[in-house]
PDB file of C-alpha atoms in Angstrom:
ATOM      1  CA  MET C   1      93.132 105.913 113.039  1.00  0.00           C
ATOM      2  CA  GLY C   2      90.362 108.464 114.000  1.00  0.00           C
ATOM      3  CA  ASN C   3      87.619 107.223 112.150  1.00  0.00           C
ATOM      4  CA  TYR C   4      87.363 104.029 113.860  1.00  0.00           C
ATOM      5  CA  ASP C   5      87.559 102.378 110.749  1.00  0.00           C
ATOM      6  CA  LEU C   6      88.764  98.914 112.675  1.00  0.00           C
ATOM      7  CA  LYS C   7      88.532  95.787 110.713  1.00  0.00           C
ATOM      8  CA  ALA C   8      86.866  93.392 113.028  1.00  0.00           C
ATOM      9  CA  HIS C   9      88.430  90.197 113.293  1.00  0.00           C
ATOM     10  CA  THR C  10      85.393  87.261 114.519  1.00  0.00           C
ATOM     11  CA  ASP C  11      81.933  87.254 114.818  1.00  0.00           C
ATOM     12  CA  TYR C  12      82.174  88.121 118.639  1.00  0.00           C
ATOM     13  CA  GLU C  13      83.749  90.890 117.767  1.00  0.00           C
ATOM     14  CA  LYS C  14      81.667  92.540 115.108  1.00  0.00           C
ATOM     15  CA  LYS C  15      78.999  92.529 117.700  1.00  0.00           C
ATOM     16  CA  ILE C  16      81.357  94.109 120.058  1.00  0.00           C
ATOM     17  CA  TYR C  17      82.993  96.341 117.782  1.00  0.00           C
ATOM     18  CA  ASN C  18      78.857  97.764 116.849  1.00  0.00           C
ATOM     19  CA  SER C  19      78.540  98.269 120.572  1.00  0.00           C
ATOM     20  CA  ASN C  20      81.367  99.779 121.752  1.00  0.00           C
ATOM     21  CA  ILE C  21      84.316 100.971 119.877  1.00  0.00           C
ATOM     22  CA  ARG C  22      86.066 101.946 121.876  1.00  0.00           C
ATOM     23  CA  ASN C  23      87.391  98.427 123.155  1.00  0.00           C
ATOM     24  CA  HIS C  24      89.854  96.963 120.456  1.00  0.00           C
ATOM     25  CA  ASN C  25      90.384  93.844 119.219  1.00  0.00           C
ATOM     26  CA  LEU C  26      94.245  93.419 117.967  1.00  0.00           C
ATOM     27  CA  GLY C  27      92.897  89.866 116.595  1.00  0.00           C
ATOM     28  CA  SER C  28      95.282  86.675 116.230  1.00  0.00           C
ATOM     29  CA  PHE C  29      98.783  86.987 117.042  1.00  0.00           C
ATOM     30  CA  GLU C  30     102.429  85.473 117.842  1.00  0.00           C
ATOM     31  CA  ARG C  31     104.020  88.610 119.851  1.00  0.00           C
ATOM     32  CA  VAL C  32     102.693  91.733 121.232  1.00  0.00           C
ATOM     33  CA  TRP C  33     104.762  94.856 122.625  1.00  0.00           C
ATOM     34  CA  ALA C  34     103.501  96.627 125.489  1.00  0.00           C
ATOM     35  CA  ILE C  35     104.520 100.150 126.120  1.00  0.00           C
ATOM     36  CA  GLY C  36     104.010 101.390 129.869  1.00  0.00           C
ATOM     37  CA  ALA C  37     103.229 105.184 130.663  1.00  0.00           C
ATOM     38  CA  VAL C  38     105.785 107.706 129.297  1.00  0.00           C
ATOM     39  CA  ASN C  39     104.536 110.651 131.283  1.00  0.00           C
ATOM     40  CA  GLY C  40     106.163 113.463 128.809  1.00  0.00           C
ATOM     41  CA  LYS C  41     109.817 111.771 129.494  1.00  0.00           C
ATOM     42  CA  ALA C  42     110.569 112.216 125.466  1.00  0.00           C
ATOM     43  CA  GLU C  43     114.070 111.315 125.385  1.00  0.00           C
ATOM     44  CA  LEU C  44     113.926 108.226 127.349  1.00  0.00           C
ATOM     45  CA  PHE C  45     110.732 107.282 124.718  1.00  0.00           C
ATOM     46  CA  GLN C  46     112.323 107.189 122.493  1.00  0.00           C
ATOM     47  CA  SER C  47     115.258 105.238 123.412  1.00  0.00           C
ATOM     48  CA  ILE C  48     112.408 102.826 123.854  1.00  0.00           C
ATOM     49  CA  CYS C  49     111.041 103.032 120.959  1.00  0.00           C
ATOM     50  CA  ASN C  50     114.533 102.888 119.288  1.00  0.00           C
ATOM     51  CA  GLN C  51     114.808  99.028 121.338  1.00  0.00           C
ATOM     52  CA  ILE C  52     111.687  97.987 119.703  1.00  0.00           C
ATOM     53  CA  ILE C  53     112.102  98.876 116.496  1.00  0.00           C
ATOM     54  CA  GLU C  54     115.355  97.149 116.463  1.00  0.00           C
ATOM     55  CA  LYS C  55     114.354  93.847 117.890  1.00  0.00           C
ATOM     56  CA  SER C  56     110.662  93.713 115.850  1.00  0.00           C
ATOM     57  CA  ASN C  57     109.406  90.999 113.979  1.00  0.00           C
ATOM     58  CA  LEU C  58     107.196  91.313 110.911  1.00  0.00           C
ATOM     59  CA  ASN C  59     103.535  90.948 112.065  1.00  0.00           C
ATOM     60  CA  ASP C  60     104.117  91.814 115.834  1.00  0.00           C
ATOM     61  CA  ARG C  61     101.326  93.900 117.855  1.00  0.00           C
ATOM     62  CA  LEU C  62     101.745  97.108 119.585  1.00  0.00           C
ATOM     63  CA  VAL C  63     100.196  98.476 122.484  1.00  0.00           C
ATOM     64  CA  PHE C  64     100.126 101.881 124.081  1.00  0.00           C
ATOM     65  CA  THR C  65      99.364 101.564 127.803  1.00  0.00           C
ATOM     66  CA  GLY C  66      98.193 105.293 127.809  1.00  0.00           C
ATOM     67  CA  ASN C  67      99.550 107.815 129.961  1.00  0.00           C
ATOM     68  CA  LEU C  68     101.942 109.115 126.809  1.00  0.00           C
ATOM     69  CA  ILE C  69     101.647 112.502 127.991  1.00  0.00           C
ATOM     70  CA  GLY C  70     102.092 113.765 131.812  1.00  0.00           C
ATOM     71  CA  ARG C  71     103.725 114.876 134.950  1.00  0.00           C
ATOM     72  CA  ASN C  72     107.620 113.766 135.020  1.00  0.00           C
ATOM     73  CA  ASN C  73     110.926 115.209 137.223  1.00  0.00           C
ATOM     74  CA  ASN C  74     112.324 116.731 133.971  1.00  0.00           C
ATOM     75  CA  LYS C  75     112.519 120.723 134.057  1.00  0.00           C
ATOM     76  CA  ILE C  76     110.358 120.973 130.678  1.00  0.00           C
ATOM     77  CA  ASN C  77     107.571 118.310 129.988  1.00  0.00           C
ATOM     78  CA  GLU C  78     107.666 117.325 126.771  1.00  0.00           C
ATOM     79  CA  SER C  79     104.281 115.511 126.070  1.00  0.00           C
ATOM     80  CA  LYS C  80     104.033 117.226 122.589  1.00  0.00           C
ATOM     81  CA  LYS C  81     107.189 115.583 121.257  1.00  0.00           C
ATOM     82  CA  VAL C  82     106.742 111.923 123.070  1.00  0.00           C
ATOM     83  CA  ILE C  83     102.856 111.903 120.886  1.00  0.00           C
ATOM     84  CA  ASP C  84     104.754 112.713 117.907  1.00  0.00           C
ATOM     85  CA  ILE C  85     107.518 110.063 118.448  1.00  0.00           C
ATOM     86  CA  ALA C  86     104.791 107.181 119.735  1.00  0.00           C
ATOM     87  CA  LEU C  87     103.219 108.828 116.223  1.00  0.00           C
ATOM     88  CA  LYS C  88     106.023 108.170 114.564  1.00  0.00           C
ATOM     89  CA  LEU C  89     106.754 105.118 116.052  1.00  0.00           C
ATOM     90  CA  ARG C  90     102.806 103.723 114.426  1.00  0.00           C
ATOM     91  CA  ALA C  91     104.160 105.506 111.231  1.00  0.00           C
ATOM     92  CA  ILE C  92     107.265 102.477 110.857  1.00  0.00           C
ATOM     93  CA  PHE C  93     104.869  99.686 111.798  1.00  0.00           C
ATOM     94  CA  MET C  94     102.677 100.622 109.118  1.00  0.00           C
ATOM     95  CA  THR C  95     105.295 100.227 106.514  1.00  0.00           C
ATOM     96  CA  ASN C  96     105.630  96.469 106.803  1.00  0.00           C
ATOM     97  CA  SER C  97     103.816  95.105 104.544  1.00  0.00           C
ATOM     98  CA  SER C  98     101.290  92.824 106.534  1.00  0.00           C
ATOM     99  CA  PHE C  99     100.282  95.651 108.657  1.00  0.00           C
ATOM    100  CA  ASP C 100      96.565  95.649 109.392  1.00  0.00           C
ATOM    101  CA  ILE C 101      95.020  99.089 110.853  1.00  0.00           C
ATOM    102  CA  GLY C 102      94.034  97.163 114.055  1.00  0.00           C
ATOM    103  CA  ASP C 103      97.850  96.027 114.469  1.00  0.00           C
ATOM    104  CA  ILE C 104      98.842  99.165 116.914  1.00  0.00           C
ATOM    105  CA  VAL C 105      96.381 100.485 119.455  1.00  0.00           C
ATOM    106  CA  PHE C 106      96.936 103.682 121.854  1.00  0.00           C
ATOM    107  CA  LEU C 107      94.896 103.361 125.358  1.00  0.00           C
ATOM    108  CA  ARG C 108      93.387 106.127 127.129  1.00  0.00           C
ATOM    109  CA  GLY C 109      95.438 107.123 130.507  1.00  0.00           C
ATOM    110  CA  CYS C 110      94.264 109.366 133.382  1.00  0.00           C
ATOM    111  CA  TYR C 111      96.376 111.707 131.957  1.00  0.00           C
ATOM    112  CA  GLU C 112      95.042 111.685 128.426  1.00  0.00           C
ATOM    113  CA  GLU C 113      91.575 111.949 130.194  1.00  0.00           C
ATOM    114  CA  LEU C 114      92.756 115.052 131.692  1.00  0.00           C
ATOM    115  CA  LEU C 115      93.520 116.764 128.681  1.00  0.00           C
ATOM    116  CA  ASP C 116      90.345 115.783 126.882  1.00  0.00           C
ATOM    117  CA  LYS C 117      88.006 117.239 129.925  1.00  0.00           C
ATOM    118  CA  SER C 118      90.429 120.629 129.806  1.00  0.00           C
ATOM    119  CA  ARG C 119      88.632 120.986 126.587  1.00  0.00           C
ATOM    120  CA  GLU C 120      84.840 120.750 128.134  1.00  0.00           C
ATOM    121  CA  LEU C 121      84.681 122.351 131.326  1.00  0.00           C
ATOM    122  CA  HIS C 122      82.059 124.852 129.857  1.00  0.00           C
ATOM    123  CA  MET C 123      79.872 122.194 130.757  1.00  0.00           C
ATOM    124  CA  SER C 124      81.190 121.735 133.914  1.00  0.00           C
ATOM    125  CA  PRO C 125      79.343 122.800 136.852  1.00  0.00           C
ATOM    126  CA  ASN C 126      82.231 123.789 139.300  1.00  0.00           C
ATOM    127  CA  PRO C 127      84.866 124.508 136.635  1.00  0.00           C
ATOM    128  CA  LEU C 128      87.182 126.462 139.047  1.00  0.00           C
ATOM    129  CA  GLU C 129      87.067 123.195 141.528  1.00  0.00           C
ATOM    130  CA  LEU C 130      87.492 120.909 138.921  1.00  0.00           C
ATOM    131  CA  VAL C 131      90.624 123.499 137.456  1.00  0.00           C
ATOM    132  CA  ASP C 132      92.429 123.053 140.913  1.00  0.00           C
ATOM    133  CA  TRP C 133      92.097 119.461 140.660  1.00  0.00           C
ATOM    134  CA  MET C 134      93.394 118.628 137.497  1.00  0.00           C
ATOM    135  CA  TYR C 135      96.468 121.115 137.769  1.00  0.00           C
ATOM    136  CA  SER C 136      96.809 119.513 141.144  1.00  0.00           C
ATOM    137  CA  ARG C 137      97.430 116.153 138.737  1.00  0.00           C
ATOM    138  CA  GLY C 138     100.109 117.356 135.942  1.00  0.00           C
ATOM    139  CA  LEU C 139      97.321 119.294 133.255  1.00  0.00           C
ATOM    140  CA  ASP C 140      99.240 122.287 133.912  1.00  0.00           C
ATOM    141  CA  GLU C 141     102.536 120.793 132.869  1.00  0.00           C
ATOM    142  CA  ILE C 142     100.966 118.921 129.854  1.00  0.00           C
ATOM    143  CA  LEU C 143      99.237 122.147 128.593  1.00  0.00           C
ATOM    144  CA  GLU C 144     102.605 123.964 129.207  1.00  0.00           C
ATOM    145  CA  SER C 145     104.204 121.504 126.838  1.00  0.00           C
ATOM    146  CA  TYR C 146     101.650 122.683 124.009  1.00  0.00           C
ATOM    147  CA  ASN C 147     102.738 126.738 125.085  1.00  0.00           C
ATOM    148  CA  ILE C 148      99.388 126.831 126.394  1.00  0.00           C
ATOM    149  CA  SER C 149      99.859 129.174 129.715  1.00  0.00           C
ATOM    150  CA  SER C 150      99.202 127.405 133.102  1.00  0.00           C
ATOM    151  CA  SER C 151      97.085 130.407 133.972  1.00  0.00           C
ATOM    152  CA  LEU C 152      94.305 130.646 130.962  1.00  0.00           C
ATOM    153  CA  LEU C 153      92.218 127.812 132.644  1.00  0.00           C
ATOM    154  CA  HIS C 154      92.432 129.464 136.236  1.00  0.00           C
ATOM    155  CA  HIS C 155      91.520 132.951 134.673  1.00  0.00           C
ATOM    156  CA  ALA C 156      88.527 131.476 132.600  1.00  0.00           C
ATOM    157  CA  ALA C 157      86.943 129.528 135.121  1.00  0.00           C
ATOM    158  CA  ARG C 158      87.024 132.590 137.399  1.00  0.00           C
ATOM    159  CA  ASP C 159      85.386 134.835 134.339  1.00  0.00           C
ATOM    160  CA  GLY C 160      82.362 132.255 133.331  1.00  0.00           C
ATOM    161  CA  ALA C 161      81.367 130.227 130.634  1.00  0.00           C
ATOM    162  CA  SER C 162      82.277 131.769 127.723  1.00  0.00           C
ATOM    163  CA  ALA C 163      85.741 132.727 129.250  1.00  0.00           C
ATOM    164  CA  LEU C 164      85.984 128.793 129.059  1.00  0.00           C
ATOM    165  CA  SER C 165      84.302 128.423 125.736  1.00  0.00           C
ATOM    166  CA  ARG C 166      87.249 130.631 124.494  1.00  0.00           C
ATOM    167  CA  ALA C 167      90.080 129.045 126.619  1.00  0.00           C
ATOM    168  CA  SER C 168      89.109 125.256 125.076  1.00  0.00           C
ATOM    169  CA  VAL C 169      88.917 127.001 121.376  1.00  0.00           C
ATOM    170  CA  GLU C 170      92.117 127.746 122.168  1.00  0.00           C
ATOM    171  CA  ILE C 171      94.067 124.597 123.714  1.00  0.00           C
ATOM    172  CA  ASN C 172      92.211 122.632 120.844  1.00  0.00           C
ATOM    173  CA  LEU C 173      93.565 124.940 118.158  1.00  0.00           C
ATOM    174  CA  ALA C 174      96.668 124.322 120.542  1.00  0.00           C
ATOM    175  CA  ILE C 175      96.617 120.255 119.205  1.00  0.00           C
ATOM    176  CA  ASP C 176      95.324 120.920 116.443  1.00  0.00           C
ATOM    177  CA  ASN C 177      98.255 122.702 115.206  1.00  0.00           C
ATOM    178  CA  ASN C 178     100.557 119.737 115.409  1.00  0.00           C
ATOM    179  CA  PRO C 179      99.915 117.451 112.806  1.00  0.00           C
ATOM    180  CA  GLY C 180      98.091 113.893 113.965  1.00  0.00           C
ATOM    181  CA  HIS C 181      97.549 114.963 117.942  1.00  0.00           C
ATOM    182  CA  ILE C 182      93.925 115.298 117.536  1.00  0.00           C
ATOM    183  CA  LYS C 183      93.683 112.301 115.575  1.00  0.00           C
ATOM    184  CA  TYR C 184      95.476 110.748 117.773  1.00  0.00           C
ATOM    185  CA  MET C 185      93.203 111.955 120.974  1.00  0.00           C
ATOM    186  CA  THR C 186      90.155 111.318 119.111  1.00  0.00           C
ATOM    187  CA  SER C 187      91.702 107.728 118.662  1.00  0.00           C
ATOM    188  CA  LEU C 188      92.236 106.274 122.202  1.00  0.00           C
ATOM    189  CA  LYS C 189      90.372 103.009 123.283  1.00  0.00           C
ATOM    190  CA  ARG C 190      89.378 102.351 126.641  1.00  0.00           C
ATOM    191  CA  LEU C 191      90.915  98.672 126.489  1.00  0.00           C
ATOM    192  CA  ALA C 192      92.874  96.319 124.105  1.00  0.00           C
ATOM    193  CA  TYR C 193      92.883  92.094 123.550  1.00  0.00           C
ATOM    194  CA  ASN C 194      93.645  89.452 121.454  1.00  0.00           C
ATOM    195  CA  ASP C 195      91.044  87.321 119.512  1.00  0.00           C
ATOM    196  CA  GLU C 196      91.356  84.587 122.103  1.00  0.00           C
ATOM    197  CA  LYS C 197      90.566  87.201 125.155  1.00  0.00           C
ATOM    198  CA  ASN C 198      93.744  85.472 127.441  1.00  0.00           C
ATOM    199  CA  LEU C 199      95.171  88.831 127.501  1.00  0.00           C
ATOM    200  CA  LEU C 200      94.251  92.070 128.271  1.00  0.00           C
ATOM    201  CA  PHE C 201      95.844  95.499 127.747  1.00  0.00           C
ATOM    202  CA  VAL C 202      94.461  98.191 130.183  1.00  0.00           C
ATOM    203  CA  SER C 203      96.122 101.845 131.217  1.00  0.00           C
ATOM    204  CA  ALA C 204      96.199 101.544 134.915  1.00  0.00           C
ATOM    205  CA  GLY C 205      93.161  98.904 136.596  1.00  0.00           C
ATOM    206  CA  LEU C 206      89.469  97.167 135.653  1.00  0.00           C
ATOM    207  CA  ALA C 207      87.011  96.335 138.128  1.00  0.00           C
ATOM    208  CA  ARG C 208      86.938  92.849 138.323  1.00  0.00           C
ATOM    209  CA  ASN C 209      83.239  92.245 139.332  1.00  0.00           C
ATOM    210  CA  LYS C 210      82.502  93.695 135.402  1.00  0.00           C
ATOM    211  CA  SER C 211      82.727  92.728 132.118  1.00  0.00           C
ATOM    212  CA  LEU C 212      84.569  93.727 129.419  1.00  0.00           C
ATOM    213  CA  GLU C 213      81.688  95.777 127.916  1.00  0.00           C
ATOM    214  CA  GLU C 214      80.894  97.401 131.736  1.00  0.00           C
ATOM    215  CA  GLN C 215      84.265  98.613 132.624  1.00  0.00           C
ATOM    216  CA  GLY C 216      84.371 102.400 133.329  1.00  0.00           C
ATOM    217  CA  ASP C 217      87.152 104.917 134.106  1.00  0.00           C
ATOM    218  CA  GLU C 218      88.649 103.162 136.553  1.00  0.00           C
ATOM    219  CA  LEU C 219      90.280 101.571 133.463  1.00  0.00           C
ATOM    220  CA  TRP C 220      92.628 105.324 133.413  1.00  0.00           C
ATOM    221  CA  TRP C 221      92.320 105.977 137.430  1.00  0.00           C
ATOM    222  CA  GLY C 222      93.379 102.576 138.746  1.00  0.00           C
ATOM    223  CA  GLY C 223      91.881  99.722 140.757  1.00  0.00           C
ATOM    224  CA  GLY C 224      91.360  95.911 140.736  1.00  0.00           C
ATOM    225  CA  PHE C 225      95.474  95.813 140.407  1.00  0.00           C
ATOM    226  CA  ALA C 226      95.905  95.223 144.401  1.00  0.00           C
ATOM    227  CA  ASN C 227      96.856  91.584 144.207  1.00  0.00           C
ATOM    228  CA  LEU C 228      98.708  90.516 141.081  1.00  0.00           C
ATOM    229  CA  ASP C 229      98.430  86.955 141.885  1.00  0.00           C
ATOM    230  CA  GLN C 230      94.361  87.197 141.317  1.00  0.00           C
ATOM    231  CA  PRO C 231      92.827  85.672 137.887  1.00  0.00           C
ATOM    232  CA  TYR C 232      90.210  87.634 136.145  1.00  0.00           C
ATOM    233  CA  ASN C 233      87.863  86.182 134.290  1.00  0.00           C
ATOM    234  CA  ASP C 234      89.777  83.260 131.984  1.00  0.00           C
ATOM    235  CA  LEU C 235      92.585  85.617 131.010  1.00  0.00           C
ATOM    236  CA  SER C 236      96.029  83.988 131.298  1.00  0.00           C
ATOM    237  CA  ARG C 237      97.454  87.410 131.402  1.00  0.00           C
ATOM    238  CA  LEU C 238      96.802  91.232 132.504  1.00  0.00           C
ATOM    239  CA  ILE C 239      99.066  93.983 131.444  1.00  0.00           C
ATOM    240  CA  ARG C 240      98.404  97.781 132.592  1.00  0.00           C
ATOM    241  CA  GLY C 241     101.060 100.749 132.187  1.00  0.00           C
ATOM    242  CA  TYR C 242     100.648 102.512 134.800  1.00  0.00           C
ATOM    243  CA  ASP C 243     100.552 102.705 138.384  1.00  0.00           C
ATOM    244  CA  PRO C 244      98.301 105.397 140.447  1.00  0.00           C
ATOM    245  CA  LYS C 245     100.523 104.319 143.932  1.00  0.00           C
ATOM    246  CA  ARG C 246     104.239 104.493 142.404  1.00  0.00           C
ATOM    247  CA  GLY C 247     104.695 101.136 143.052  1.00  0.00           C
ATOM    248  CA  GLY C 248     106.745 100.145 139.709  1.00  0.00           C
ATOM    249  CA  LEU C 249     107.949  97.400 137.169  1.00  0.00           C
ATOM    250  CA  ALA C 250     105.674  94.838 139.173  1.00  0.00           C
ATOM    251  CA  SER C 251     104.829  90.788 138.205  1.00  0.00           C
ATOM    252  CA  GLY C 252     102.391  88.377 139.243  1.00  0.00           C
ATOM    253  CA  LYS C 253     101.568  85.262 137.945  1.00  0.00           C
ATOM    254  CA  PHE C 254      98.473  86.807 136.400  1.00  0.00           C
ATOM    255  CA  CYS C 255      99.049  90.258 136.592  1.00  0.00           C
ATOM    256  CA  VAL C 256     101.837  92.380 135.012  1.00  0.00           C
ATOM    257  CA  THR C 257     102.687  96.423 135.689  1.00  0.00           C
ATOM    258  CA  LEU C 258     104.971  97.929 133.658  1.00  0.00           C
ATOM    259  CA  ASP C 259     105.410 101.963 135.428  1.00  0.00           C
ATOM    260  CA  GLY C 260     108.411 103.101 135.384  1.00  0.00           C
ATOM    261  CA  GLY C 261     107.740 106.272 137.677  1.00  0.00           C
ATOM    262  CA  GLU C 262     108.507 109.478 137.135  1.00  0.00           C
ATOM    263  CA  ASP C 263     112.529 108.951 136.294  1.00  0.00           C
ATOM    264  CA  GLN C 264     112.297 106.091 133.763  1.00  0.00           C
ATOM    265  CA  VAL C 265     109.844 104.256 130.997  1.00  0.00           C
ATOM    266  CA  PHE C 266     109.544 100.097 130.468  1.00  0.00           C
ATOM    267  CA  ALA C 267     108.032  97.922 127.376  1.00  0.00           C
ATOM    268  CA  ALA C 268     107.553  94.490 127.724  1.00  0.00           C
ATOM    269  CA  LEU C 269     107.058  91.773 124.957  1.00  0.00           C
ATOM    270  CA  PHE C 270     104.507  88.532 125.411  1.00  0.00           C
ATOM    271  CA  ASN C 271     103.767  85.805 123.544  1.00  0.00           C
ATOM    272  CA  LYS C 272     100.271  85.144 122.298  1.00  0.00           C
ATOM    273  CA  GLU C 273      99.897  82.685 125.446  1.00  0.00           C
ATOM    274  CA  GLY C 274     101.207  85.903 127.587  1.00  0.00           C
ATOM    275  CA  MET C 275     104.458  84.427 128.477  1.00  0.00           C
ATOM    276  CA  LEU C 276     106.703  87.791 129.172  1.00  0.00           C
ATOM    277  CA  LEU C 277     109.492  87.185 126.499  1.00  0.00           C
ATOM    278  CA  GLU C 278     111.792  90.402 127.194  1.00  0.00           C
ATOM    279  CA  THR C 279     111.272  93.353 128.974  1.00  0.00           C
ATOM    280  CA  ILE C 280     113.222  96.609 128.244  1.00  0.00           C
ATOM    281  CA  GLN C 281     113.649 100.073 130.179  1.00  0.00           C
ATOM    282  CA  SER C 282     115.100 103.193 129.168  1.00  0.00           C
TER     283      SER C 282
END
């Protein structure tokens, strides 16, 4: 999954695949599961996965909308464990005889972005300021789930580029010590859609004045969802998993938000027309 060896389903997709492998085509399907932000809540996420396994059909697609890891109200952050659970759910879907590598996609959320950037701080012109900003958004909790001291990056940022390089190596090793986690990080996509391009899945938002290929970091930092009744191009349904404003579960004429906040996890089942068939929560 981490080598971008995805199958192109249409001639159009072949063109997009060659120019932007970070966007993902789920192909043509009858049903698709979308899992909202998990934010490191392992027990609740496991319950969601169990329900999906029980209710899923053979050819269902599966979209993880990002922010599997993240900040929550639990005493212990279990971001690392959540990734393990997600990889197990993916493995169960892969046992289906009709499984295609493109049937499942992991999207990049803002917390995955934070963890990814924590491995590149030695290239930042203002590392201490950036570390403070990243920690204020929950990076320290994510690192601690990998048994990485929250003081590591603060000390390294004060000590300079060499110390930051060593810290980056330490973070990479901590992640790599967990089978599949590095591949998970490198497999993250920006957005996902179906062959018909009437369904679009994003982590947090999008720029409504840009095409799919032009979308930037608003995909995981948010924006463009102020009006859930506002369409985007010819889409029947726009689905996101995370609301930066913490508005919770919400549905409008065209847009759906599957954010359970820091205390819940939501997932939903849609048909190929974008109709919401079922919502599950834990």
